Tab-separated table of C-alpha atoms and ligand atoms in Angstrom:
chain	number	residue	atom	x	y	z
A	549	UNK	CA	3.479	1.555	-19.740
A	550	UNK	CA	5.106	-1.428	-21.197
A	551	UNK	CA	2.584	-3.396	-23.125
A	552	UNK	CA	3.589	-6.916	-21.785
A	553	UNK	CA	3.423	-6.102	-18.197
A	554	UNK	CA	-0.129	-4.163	-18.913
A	555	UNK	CA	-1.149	-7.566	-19.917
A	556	UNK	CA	0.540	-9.469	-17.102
A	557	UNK	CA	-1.506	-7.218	-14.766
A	558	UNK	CA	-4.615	-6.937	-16.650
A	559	UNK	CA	-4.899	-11.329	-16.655
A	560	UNK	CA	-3.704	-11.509	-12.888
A	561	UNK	CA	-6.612	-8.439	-12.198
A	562	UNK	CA	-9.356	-10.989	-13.928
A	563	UNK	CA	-7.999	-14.479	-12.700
A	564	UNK	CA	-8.570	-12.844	-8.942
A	565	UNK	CA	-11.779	-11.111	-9.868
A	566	UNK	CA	-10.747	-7.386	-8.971
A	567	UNK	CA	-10.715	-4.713	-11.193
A	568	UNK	CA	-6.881	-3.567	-11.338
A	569	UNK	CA	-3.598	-4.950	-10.661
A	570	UNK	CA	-0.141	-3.508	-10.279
A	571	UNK	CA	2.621	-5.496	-10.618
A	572	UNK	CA	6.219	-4.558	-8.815
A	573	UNK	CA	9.898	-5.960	-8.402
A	574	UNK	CA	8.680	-7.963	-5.158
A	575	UNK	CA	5.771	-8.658	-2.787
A	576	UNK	CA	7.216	-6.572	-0.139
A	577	UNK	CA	7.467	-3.607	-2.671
A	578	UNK	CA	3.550	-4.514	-3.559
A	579	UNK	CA	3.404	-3.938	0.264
A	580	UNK	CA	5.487	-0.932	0.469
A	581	UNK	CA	3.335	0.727	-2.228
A	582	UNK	CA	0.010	-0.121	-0.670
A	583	UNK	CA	1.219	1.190	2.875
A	584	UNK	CA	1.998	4.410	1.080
A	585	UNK	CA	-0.804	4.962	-0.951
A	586	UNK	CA	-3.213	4.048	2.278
A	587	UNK	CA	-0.746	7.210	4.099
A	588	UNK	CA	0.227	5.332	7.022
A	589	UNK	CA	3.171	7.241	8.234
A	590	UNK	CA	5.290	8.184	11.617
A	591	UNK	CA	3.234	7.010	14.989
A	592	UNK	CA	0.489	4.698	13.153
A	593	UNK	CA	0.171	0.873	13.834
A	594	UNK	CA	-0.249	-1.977	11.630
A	595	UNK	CA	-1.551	-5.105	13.022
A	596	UNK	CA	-0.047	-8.394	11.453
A	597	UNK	CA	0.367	-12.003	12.617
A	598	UNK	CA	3.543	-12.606	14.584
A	599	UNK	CA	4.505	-15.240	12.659
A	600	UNK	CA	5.428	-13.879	9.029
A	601	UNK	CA	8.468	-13.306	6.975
A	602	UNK	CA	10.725	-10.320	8.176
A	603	UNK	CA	10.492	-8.898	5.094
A	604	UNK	CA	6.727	-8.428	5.239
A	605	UNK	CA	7.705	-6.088	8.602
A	606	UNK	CA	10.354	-3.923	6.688
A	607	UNK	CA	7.335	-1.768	4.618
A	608	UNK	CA	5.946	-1.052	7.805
A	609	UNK	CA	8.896	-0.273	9.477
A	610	UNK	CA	10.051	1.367	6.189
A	611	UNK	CA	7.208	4.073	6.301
A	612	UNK	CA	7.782	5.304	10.254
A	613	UNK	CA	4.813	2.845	11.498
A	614	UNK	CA	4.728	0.163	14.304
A	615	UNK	CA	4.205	-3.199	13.477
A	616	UNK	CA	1.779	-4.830	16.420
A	617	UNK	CA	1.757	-8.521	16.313
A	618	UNK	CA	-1.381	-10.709	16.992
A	619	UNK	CA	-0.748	-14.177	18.113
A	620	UNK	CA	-1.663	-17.241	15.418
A	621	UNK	CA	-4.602	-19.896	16.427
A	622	UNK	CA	-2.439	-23.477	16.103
A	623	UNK	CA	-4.717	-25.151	12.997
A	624	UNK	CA	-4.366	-22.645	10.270
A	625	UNK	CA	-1.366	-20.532	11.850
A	626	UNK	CA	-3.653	-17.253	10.637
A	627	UNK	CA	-3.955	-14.421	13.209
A	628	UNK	CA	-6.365	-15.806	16.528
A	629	UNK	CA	-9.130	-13.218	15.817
A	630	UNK	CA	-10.252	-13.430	19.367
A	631	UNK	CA	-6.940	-12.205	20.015
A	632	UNK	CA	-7.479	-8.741	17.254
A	633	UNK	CA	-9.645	-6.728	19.249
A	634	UNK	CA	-7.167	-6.201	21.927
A	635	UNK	CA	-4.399	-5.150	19.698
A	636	UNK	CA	-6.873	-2.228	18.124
A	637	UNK	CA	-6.099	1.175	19.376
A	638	UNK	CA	-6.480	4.397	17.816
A	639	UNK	CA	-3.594	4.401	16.176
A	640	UNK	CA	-3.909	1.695	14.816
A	641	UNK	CA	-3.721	2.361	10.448
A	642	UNK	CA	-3.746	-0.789	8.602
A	643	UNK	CA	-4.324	-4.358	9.850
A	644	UNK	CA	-3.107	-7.281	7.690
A	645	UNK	CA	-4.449	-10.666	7.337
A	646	UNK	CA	-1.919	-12.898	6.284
A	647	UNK	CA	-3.380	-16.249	4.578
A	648	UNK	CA	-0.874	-18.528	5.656
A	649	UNK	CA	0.476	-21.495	4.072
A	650	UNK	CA	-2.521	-20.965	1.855
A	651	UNK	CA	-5.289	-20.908	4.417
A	652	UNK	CA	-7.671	-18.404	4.195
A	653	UNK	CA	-8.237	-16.143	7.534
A	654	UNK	CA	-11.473	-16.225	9.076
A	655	UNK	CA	-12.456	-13.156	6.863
A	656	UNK	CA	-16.007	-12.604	8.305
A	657	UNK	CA	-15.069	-12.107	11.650
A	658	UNK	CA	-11.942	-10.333	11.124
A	659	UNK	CA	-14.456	-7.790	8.677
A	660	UNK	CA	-16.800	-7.457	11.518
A	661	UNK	CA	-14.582	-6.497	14.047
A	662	UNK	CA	-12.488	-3.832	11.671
A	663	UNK	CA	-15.783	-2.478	10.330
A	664	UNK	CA	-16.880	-1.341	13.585
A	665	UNK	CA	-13.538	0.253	14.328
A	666	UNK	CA	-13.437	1.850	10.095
A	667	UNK	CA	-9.793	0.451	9.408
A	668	UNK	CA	-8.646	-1.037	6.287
A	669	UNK	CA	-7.403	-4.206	5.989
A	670	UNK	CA	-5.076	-5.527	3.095
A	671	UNK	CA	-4.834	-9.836	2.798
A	672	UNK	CA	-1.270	-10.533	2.503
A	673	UNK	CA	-1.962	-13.657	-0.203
A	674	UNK	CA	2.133	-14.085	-0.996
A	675	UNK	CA	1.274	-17.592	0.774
A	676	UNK	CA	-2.400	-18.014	-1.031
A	677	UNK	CA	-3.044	-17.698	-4.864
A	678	UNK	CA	-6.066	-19.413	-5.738
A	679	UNK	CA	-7.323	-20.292	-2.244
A	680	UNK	CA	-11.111	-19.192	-1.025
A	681	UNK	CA	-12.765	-18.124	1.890
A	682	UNK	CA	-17.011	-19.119	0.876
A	683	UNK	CA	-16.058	-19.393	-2.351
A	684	UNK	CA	-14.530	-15.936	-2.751
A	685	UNK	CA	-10.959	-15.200	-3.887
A	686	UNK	CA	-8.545	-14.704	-1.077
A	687	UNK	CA	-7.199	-10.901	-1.624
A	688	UNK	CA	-10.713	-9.588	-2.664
A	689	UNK	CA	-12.150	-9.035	0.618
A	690	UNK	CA	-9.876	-6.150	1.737
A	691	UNK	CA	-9.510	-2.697	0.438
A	692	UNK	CA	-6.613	-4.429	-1.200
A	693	UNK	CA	-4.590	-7.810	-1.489
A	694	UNK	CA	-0.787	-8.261	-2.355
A	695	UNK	CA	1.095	-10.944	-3.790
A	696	UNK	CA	4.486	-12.927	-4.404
A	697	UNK	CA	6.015	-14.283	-6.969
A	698	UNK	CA	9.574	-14.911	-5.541
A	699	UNK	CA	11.135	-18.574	-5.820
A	700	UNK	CA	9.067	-20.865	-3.070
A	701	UNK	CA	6.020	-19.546	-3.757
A	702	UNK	CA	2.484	-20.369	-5.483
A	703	UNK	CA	4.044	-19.836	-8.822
A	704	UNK	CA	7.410	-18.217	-9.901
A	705	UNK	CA	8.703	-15.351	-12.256
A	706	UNK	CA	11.548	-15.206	-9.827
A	707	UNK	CA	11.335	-12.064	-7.892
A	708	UNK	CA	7.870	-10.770	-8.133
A	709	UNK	CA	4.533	-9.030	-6.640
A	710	UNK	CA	1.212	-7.571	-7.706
A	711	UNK	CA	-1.330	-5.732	-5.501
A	712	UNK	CA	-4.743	-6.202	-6.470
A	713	UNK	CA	-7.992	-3.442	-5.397
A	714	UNK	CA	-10.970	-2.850	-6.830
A	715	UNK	CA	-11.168	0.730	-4.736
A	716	UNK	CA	-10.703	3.334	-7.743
A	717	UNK	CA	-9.226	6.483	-5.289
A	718	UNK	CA	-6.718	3.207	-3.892
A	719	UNK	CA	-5.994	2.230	-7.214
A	720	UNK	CA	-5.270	6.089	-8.405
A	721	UNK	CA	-3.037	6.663	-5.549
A	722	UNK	CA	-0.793	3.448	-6.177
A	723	UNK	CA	-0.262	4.747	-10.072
A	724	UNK	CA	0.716	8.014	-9.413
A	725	UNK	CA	2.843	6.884	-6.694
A	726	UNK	CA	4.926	4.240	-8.859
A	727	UNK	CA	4.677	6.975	-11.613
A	728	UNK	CA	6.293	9.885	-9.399
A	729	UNK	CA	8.629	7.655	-7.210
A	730	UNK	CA	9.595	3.654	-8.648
A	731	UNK	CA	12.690	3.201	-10.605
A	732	UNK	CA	13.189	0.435	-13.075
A	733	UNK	CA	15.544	-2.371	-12.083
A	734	UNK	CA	19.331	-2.185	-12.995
A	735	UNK	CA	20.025	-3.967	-16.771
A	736	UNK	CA	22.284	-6.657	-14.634
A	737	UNK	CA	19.319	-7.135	-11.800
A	738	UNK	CA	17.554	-8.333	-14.918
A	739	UNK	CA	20.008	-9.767	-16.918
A	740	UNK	CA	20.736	-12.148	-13.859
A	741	UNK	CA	17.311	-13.117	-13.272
A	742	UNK	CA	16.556	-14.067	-16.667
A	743	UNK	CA	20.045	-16.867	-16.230
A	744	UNK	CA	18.295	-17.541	-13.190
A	745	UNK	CA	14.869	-18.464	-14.414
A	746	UNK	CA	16.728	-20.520	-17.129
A	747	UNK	CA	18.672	-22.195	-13.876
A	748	UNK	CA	15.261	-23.149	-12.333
A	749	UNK	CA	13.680	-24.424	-15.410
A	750	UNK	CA	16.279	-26.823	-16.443
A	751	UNK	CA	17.774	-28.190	-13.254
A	752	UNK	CA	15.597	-27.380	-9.926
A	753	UNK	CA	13.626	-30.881	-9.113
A	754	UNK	CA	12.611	-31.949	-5.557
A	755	UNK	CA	16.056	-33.980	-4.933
A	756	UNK	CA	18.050	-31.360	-5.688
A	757	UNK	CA	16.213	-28.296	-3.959
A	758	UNK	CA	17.980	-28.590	-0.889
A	759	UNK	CA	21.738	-28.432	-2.486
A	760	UNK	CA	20.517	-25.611	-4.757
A	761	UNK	CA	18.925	-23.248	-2.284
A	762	UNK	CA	22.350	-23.509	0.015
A	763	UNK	CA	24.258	-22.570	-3.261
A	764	UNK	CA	22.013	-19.725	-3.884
A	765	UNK	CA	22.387	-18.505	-0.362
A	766	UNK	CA	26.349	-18.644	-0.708
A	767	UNK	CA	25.755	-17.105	-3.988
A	768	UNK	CA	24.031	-14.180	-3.150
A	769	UNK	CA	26.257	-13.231	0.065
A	770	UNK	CA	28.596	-13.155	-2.316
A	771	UNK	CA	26.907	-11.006	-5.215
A	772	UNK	CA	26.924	-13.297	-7.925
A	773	UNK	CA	22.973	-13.835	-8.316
A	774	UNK	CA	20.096	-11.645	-7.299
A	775	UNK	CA	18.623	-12.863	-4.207
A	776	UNK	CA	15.385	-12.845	-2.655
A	777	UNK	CA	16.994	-10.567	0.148
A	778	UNK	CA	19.583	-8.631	0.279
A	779	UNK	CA	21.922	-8.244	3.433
A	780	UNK	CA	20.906	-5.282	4.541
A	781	UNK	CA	17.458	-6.235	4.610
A	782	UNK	CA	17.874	-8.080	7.588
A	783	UNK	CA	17.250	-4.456	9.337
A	784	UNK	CA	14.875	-2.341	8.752
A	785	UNK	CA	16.396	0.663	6.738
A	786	UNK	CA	15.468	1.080	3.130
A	787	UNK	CA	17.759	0.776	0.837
A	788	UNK	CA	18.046	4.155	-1.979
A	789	UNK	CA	16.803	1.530	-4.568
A	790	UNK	CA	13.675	-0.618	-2.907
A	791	UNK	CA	11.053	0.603	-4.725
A	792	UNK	CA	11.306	-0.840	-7.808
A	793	UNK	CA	9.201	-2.122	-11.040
A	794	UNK	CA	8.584	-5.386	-12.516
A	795	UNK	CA	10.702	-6.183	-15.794
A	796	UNK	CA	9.747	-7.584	-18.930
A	797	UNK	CA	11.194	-11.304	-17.732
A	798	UNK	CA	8.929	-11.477	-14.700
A	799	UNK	CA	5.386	-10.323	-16.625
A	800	UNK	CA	6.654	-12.995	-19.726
A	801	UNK	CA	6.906	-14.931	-17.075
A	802	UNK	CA	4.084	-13.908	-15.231
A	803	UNK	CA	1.938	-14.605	-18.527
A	804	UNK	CA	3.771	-18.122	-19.056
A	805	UNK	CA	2.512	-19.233	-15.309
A	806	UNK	CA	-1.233	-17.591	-15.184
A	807	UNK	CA	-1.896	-19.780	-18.187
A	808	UNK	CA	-0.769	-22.806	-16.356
A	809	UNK	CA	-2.325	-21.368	-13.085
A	810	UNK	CA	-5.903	-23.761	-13.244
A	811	UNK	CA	-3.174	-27.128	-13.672
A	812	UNK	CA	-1.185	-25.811	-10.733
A	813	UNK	CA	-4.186	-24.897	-8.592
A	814	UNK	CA	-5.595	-28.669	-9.224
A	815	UNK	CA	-1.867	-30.331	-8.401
A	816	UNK	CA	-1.564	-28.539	-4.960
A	817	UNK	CA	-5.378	-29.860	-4.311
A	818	UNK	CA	-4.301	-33.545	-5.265
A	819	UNK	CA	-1.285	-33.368	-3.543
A	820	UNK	CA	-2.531	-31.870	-0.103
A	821	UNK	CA	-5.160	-34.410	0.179
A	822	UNK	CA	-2.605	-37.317	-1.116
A	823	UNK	CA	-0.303	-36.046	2.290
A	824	UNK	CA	-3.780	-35.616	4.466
A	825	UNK	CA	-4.531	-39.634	3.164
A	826	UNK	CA	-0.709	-41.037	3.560
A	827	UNK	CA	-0.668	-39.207	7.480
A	828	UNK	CA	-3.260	-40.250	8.248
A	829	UNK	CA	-2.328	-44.063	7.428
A	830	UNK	CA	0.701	-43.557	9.588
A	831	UNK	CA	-1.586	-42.177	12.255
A	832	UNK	CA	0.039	-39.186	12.149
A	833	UNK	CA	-2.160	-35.709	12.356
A	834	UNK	CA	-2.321	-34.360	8.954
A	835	UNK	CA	-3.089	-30.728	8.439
A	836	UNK	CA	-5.813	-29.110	10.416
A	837	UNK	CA	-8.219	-27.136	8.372
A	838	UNK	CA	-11.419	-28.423	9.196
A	839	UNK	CA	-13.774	-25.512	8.067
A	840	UNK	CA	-16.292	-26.011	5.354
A	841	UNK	CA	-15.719	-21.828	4.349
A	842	UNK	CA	-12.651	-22.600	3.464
A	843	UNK	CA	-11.231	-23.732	0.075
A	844	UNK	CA	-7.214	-23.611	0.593
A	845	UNK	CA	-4.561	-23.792	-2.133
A	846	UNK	CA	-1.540	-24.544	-0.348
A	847	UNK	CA	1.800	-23.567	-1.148
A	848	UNK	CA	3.186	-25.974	0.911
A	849	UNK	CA	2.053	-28.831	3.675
A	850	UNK	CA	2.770	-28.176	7.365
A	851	UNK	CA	3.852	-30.661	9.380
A	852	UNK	CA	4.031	-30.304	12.988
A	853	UNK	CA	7.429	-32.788	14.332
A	854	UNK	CA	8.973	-32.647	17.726
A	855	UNK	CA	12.943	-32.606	16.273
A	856	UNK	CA	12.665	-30.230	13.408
A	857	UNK	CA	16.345	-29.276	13.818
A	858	UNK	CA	17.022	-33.059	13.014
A	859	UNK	CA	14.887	-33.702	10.456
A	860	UNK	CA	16.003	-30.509	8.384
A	861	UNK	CA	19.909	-32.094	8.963
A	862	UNK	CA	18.596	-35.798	7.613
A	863	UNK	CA	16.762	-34.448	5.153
A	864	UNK	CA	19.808	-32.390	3.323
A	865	UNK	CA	21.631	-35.536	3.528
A	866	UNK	CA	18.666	-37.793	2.220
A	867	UNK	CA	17.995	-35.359	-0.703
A	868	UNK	CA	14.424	-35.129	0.435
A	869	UNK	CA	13.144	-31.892	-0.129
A	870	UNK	CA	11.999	-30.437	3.670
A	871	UNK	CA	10.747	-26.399	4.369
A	872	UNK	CA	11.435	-24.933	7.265
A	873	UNK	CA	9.514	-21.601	7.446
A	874	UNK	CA	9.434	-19.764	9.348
A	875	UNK	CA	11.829	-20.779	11.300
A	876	UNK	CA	10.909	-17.970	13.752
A	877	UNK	CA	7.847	-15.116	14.422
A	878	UNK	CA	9.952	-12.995	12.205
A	879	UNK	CA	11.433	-15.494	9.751
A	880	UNK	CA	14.487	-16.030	9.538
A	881	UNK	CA	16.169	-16.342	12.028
A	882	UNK	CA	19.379	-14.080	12.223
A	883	UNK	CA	16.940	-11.012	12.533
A	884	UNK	CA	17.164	-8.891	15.181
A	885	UNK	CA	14.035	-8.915	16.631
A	886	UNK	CA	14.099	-6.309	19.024
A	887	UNK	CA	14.545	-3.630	15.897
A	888	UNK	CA	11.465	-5.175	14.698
A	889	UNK	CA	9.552	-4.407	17.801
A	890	UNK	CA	8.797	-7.976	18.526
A	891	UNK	CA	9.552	-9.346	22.137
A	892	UNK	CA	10.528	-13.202	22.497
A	893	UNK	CA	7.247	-14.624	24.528
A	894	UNK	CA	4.617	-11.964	22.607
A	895	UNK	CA	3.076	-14.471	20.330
A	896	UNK	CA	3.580	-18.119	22.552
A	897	UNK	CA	1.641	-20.061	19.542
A	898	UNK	CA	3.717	-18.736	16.928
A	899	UNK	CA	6.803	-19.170	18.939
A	900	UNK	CA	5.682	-23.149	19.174
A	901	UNK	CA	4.736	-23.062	15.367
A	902	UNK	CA	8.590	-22.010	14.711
A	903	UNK	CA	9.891	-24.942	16.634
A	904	UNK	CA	7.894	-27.686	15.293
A	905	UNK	CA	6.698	-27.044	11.991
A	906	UNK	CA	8.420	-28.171	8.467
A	907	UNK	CA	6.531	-28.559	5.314
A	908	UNK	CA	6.954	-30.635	2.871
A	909	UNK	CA	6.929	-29.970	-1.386
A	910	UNK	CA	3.199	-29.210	-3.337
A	911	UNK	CA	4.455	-27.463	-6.298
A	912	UNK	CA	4.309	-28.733	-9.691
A	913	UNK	CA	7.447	-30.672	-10.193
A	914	UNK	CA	6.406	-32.882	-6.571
A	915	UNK	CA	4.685	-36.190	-7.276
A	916	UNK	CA	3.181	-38.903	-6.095
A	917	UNK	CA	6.674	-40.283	-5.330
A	918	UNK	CA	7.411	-37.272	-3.632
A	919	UNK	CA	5.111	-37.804	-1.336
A	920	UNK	CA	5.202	-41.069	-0.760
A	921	UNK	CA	9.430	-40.524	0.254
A	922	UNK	CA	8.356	-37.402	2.445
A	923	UNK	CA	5.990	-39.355	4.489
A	924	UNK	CA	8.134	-41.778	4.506
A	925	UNK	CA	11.036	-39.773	5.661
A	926	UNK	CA	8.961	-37.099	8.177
A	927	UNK	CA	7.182	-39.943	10.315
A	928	UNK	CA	10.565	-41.403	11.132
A	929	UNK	CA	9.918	-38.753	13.519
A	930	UNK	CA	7.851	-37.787	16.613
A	931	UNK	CA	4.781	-36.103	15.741
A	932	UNK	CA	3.991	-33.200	17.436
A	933	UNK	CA	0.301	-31.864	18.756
B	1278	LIG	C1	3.768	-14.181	4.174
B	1278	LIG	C2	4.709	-13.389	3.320
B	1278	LIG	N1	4.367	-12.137	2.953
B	1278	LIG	C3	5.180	-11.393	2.175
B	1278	LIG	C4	6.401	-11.861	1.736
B	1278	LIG	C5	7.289	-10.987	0.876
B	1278	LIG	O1	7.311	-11.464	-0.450
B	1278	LIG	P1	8.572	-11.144	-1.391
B	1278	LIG	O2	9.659	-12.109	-1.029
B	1278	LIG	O3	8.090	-11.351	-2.791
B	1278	LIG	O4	8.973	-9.757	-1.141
B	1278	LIG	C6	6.800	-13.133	2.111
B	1278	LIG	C7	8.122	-13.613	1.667
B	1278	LIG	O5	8.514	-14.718	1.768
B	1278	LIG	C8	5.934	-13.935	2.914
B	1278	LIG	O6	6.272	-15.181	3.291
């Protein structure tokens, strides 16, 4: 094994205080691998929230299983655990709690109700680095926890993920595994996402986020960068080449941001509660996470608005940076979401959560100013409850 990417996955193991980590091209590979190594096959289920990021579906779909969506609760947009029982059955393989946004699922309760039933769960944290449920790590409380490091998330090395377990037989199937079956990525897949990373560092600042990611979109339909997604990703057969390692760039990379990761941690803090304070003065509901369990490092804010459509158009023009996921249960949009086994009207509160919600920047390059012009800019609108 390549020595820097040992070390990339030996400091990610201790800053998340599990005992190994295995780092792979993307998150959904990290989730690809785990589904494998955990055997869920042909005629299994997985439970996950039905409001996610289609590519988070495509492992499950990948591996013969059913995805089985749970409906969110409105605050944190996590799975409605009152809601999990009924979606248990005994086929039912894998559930997944998805931390989204950043804020921790109601771990406890989820634990108690898959501990009586003996399945697994695995804490998607692509949304969550850093965030705690009583003071515990997100992605420690399951048999495993997977991660991203793609372009809009906690940190970046570009395209990235990492599962992290402290279950040794887990941990032994997931080497042998990428030993027997994961290829390394093409010389130009890396090649490009080294310019890439370059590309980011230099030039990507909150003003100029929107122009850039409709450039990289136009760029990668046409082959010229490596996206996040490929086209035929948007359906869920596995391409010859999915399951793929980490380079060299991403673990430098990887090492480069973990150092940083304490800084970055206390910026999304500051930030989130400078956007709860400036809401608030506008009388406008800031975010919703009331709980004193749980400690959330947000990768971005959510804002609920009643003309999300128009904001996202005013907000390309204005230059003020404005997210949009997920734009719907399965995000995005194009997907076909019959192939996915998702039924419009299954998951009402996630369906809502689609329409209204935006977020706005918390990542290291946002400031102060940032946040004063989002505010600004987002209650020019209606709020919505
Ligand atoms: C909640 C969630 N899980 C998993 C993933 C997959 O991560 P990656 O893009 O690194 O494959 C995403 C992607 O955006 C996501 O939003």
């Amino acid at each position: 094994m390549n020595k820097t990417i040992e070390k990339y996955q030996h400091k990610f193991a201790r800053f998340l205080g599990a005992e190994r980590a295995f780092a792979f091209w993307k998150g959904r590979v990290a989730l690809y691998a785990l589904l494998r190594a955990l055997d869920v096959g042909r005629g299994d289920e997985v439970i996950l929230p039905g409001y996610t990021c289609v590519m988070n579906v495509n492992p499950i779909k990948y591996v013969g299983a059913r995805p089985v969506y749970v409906d969110i609760e409105p605050d944190t947009f996590n799975m409605n655990v009152n809601l999990l029982e009924e979606k248990i059955t005994s086929k039912t393989k894998v559930i997944i709690a998805q931390h989204t946004y950043g804020y921790p699922c109601e771990m406890d309760a989820i634990m108690n109700i898959t501990g009586s039933h003996c399945i697994p769960i695995i804490e998607d944290c692509c949304l969550a680095l850093g965030s705690k449920y009583k003071g515990r790590m997100a992605g420690t409380f399951g048999r495993a926890g997977y991660f991203s490091s793609q372009w809009n998330k906690p940190y970046t090395t570009g395209l990235g993920g990492m599962v992290i377990t402290s279950d040794r037989e887990l941990a032994e199937r997931i080497e042998s595994l990428a030993e027997n079956e994961m290829r390394p990525p093409s010389g130009r897949e890396v090649f490009m996402l080294r310019v890439q990373l370059m590309i980011y560092r230099l030039l990507i600042y909150p003003r100029t986020t929107a122009l850039a990611q409709n450039l990289f979109r136009y760029l990668t339909k046409k082959g010229a960068v490596v996206g996040s997604s490929s086209t035929s990703e948007f359906e869920p057969v596995k391409e010859d080449d999915f399951f793929k390692a980490i380079s060299t760039v991403q673990a430098h990379s990887g090492i480069r941001q973990l150092g940083k990761i304490e800084q970055n941690i206390a910026h999304r803090r500051k930030m989130a509660q400078l956007y709860d304070e400036l809401l608030a003065a506008k009388d406008f509901k800031p975010s919703n996470d009331s709980r004193d369990s749980a400690e959330p490092v947000l990768v971005r804010y959510p804002v609920r608005i009643a003309e999300k459509d128009e904001a996202l158009t005013q907000a390309a023009k204005a230059g003020v940076e404005l997210g949009s996921w997920f734009e719907c249960p399965l995000h995005p949009i194009e997907t076909p979401l019959a192939s996915y086994d998702y039924k419009l009207g299954m998951c009402p509160e996630a369906e809502k959560a689609s329409r209204e919600v935006v977020n706005l920047p918390l990542h290291p390059r946002a400031n102060e100013k940032t946040a004063q012009k989002s505010v600004e800019f987002i209650t020019g609108f209606s709020k919505a409850d």
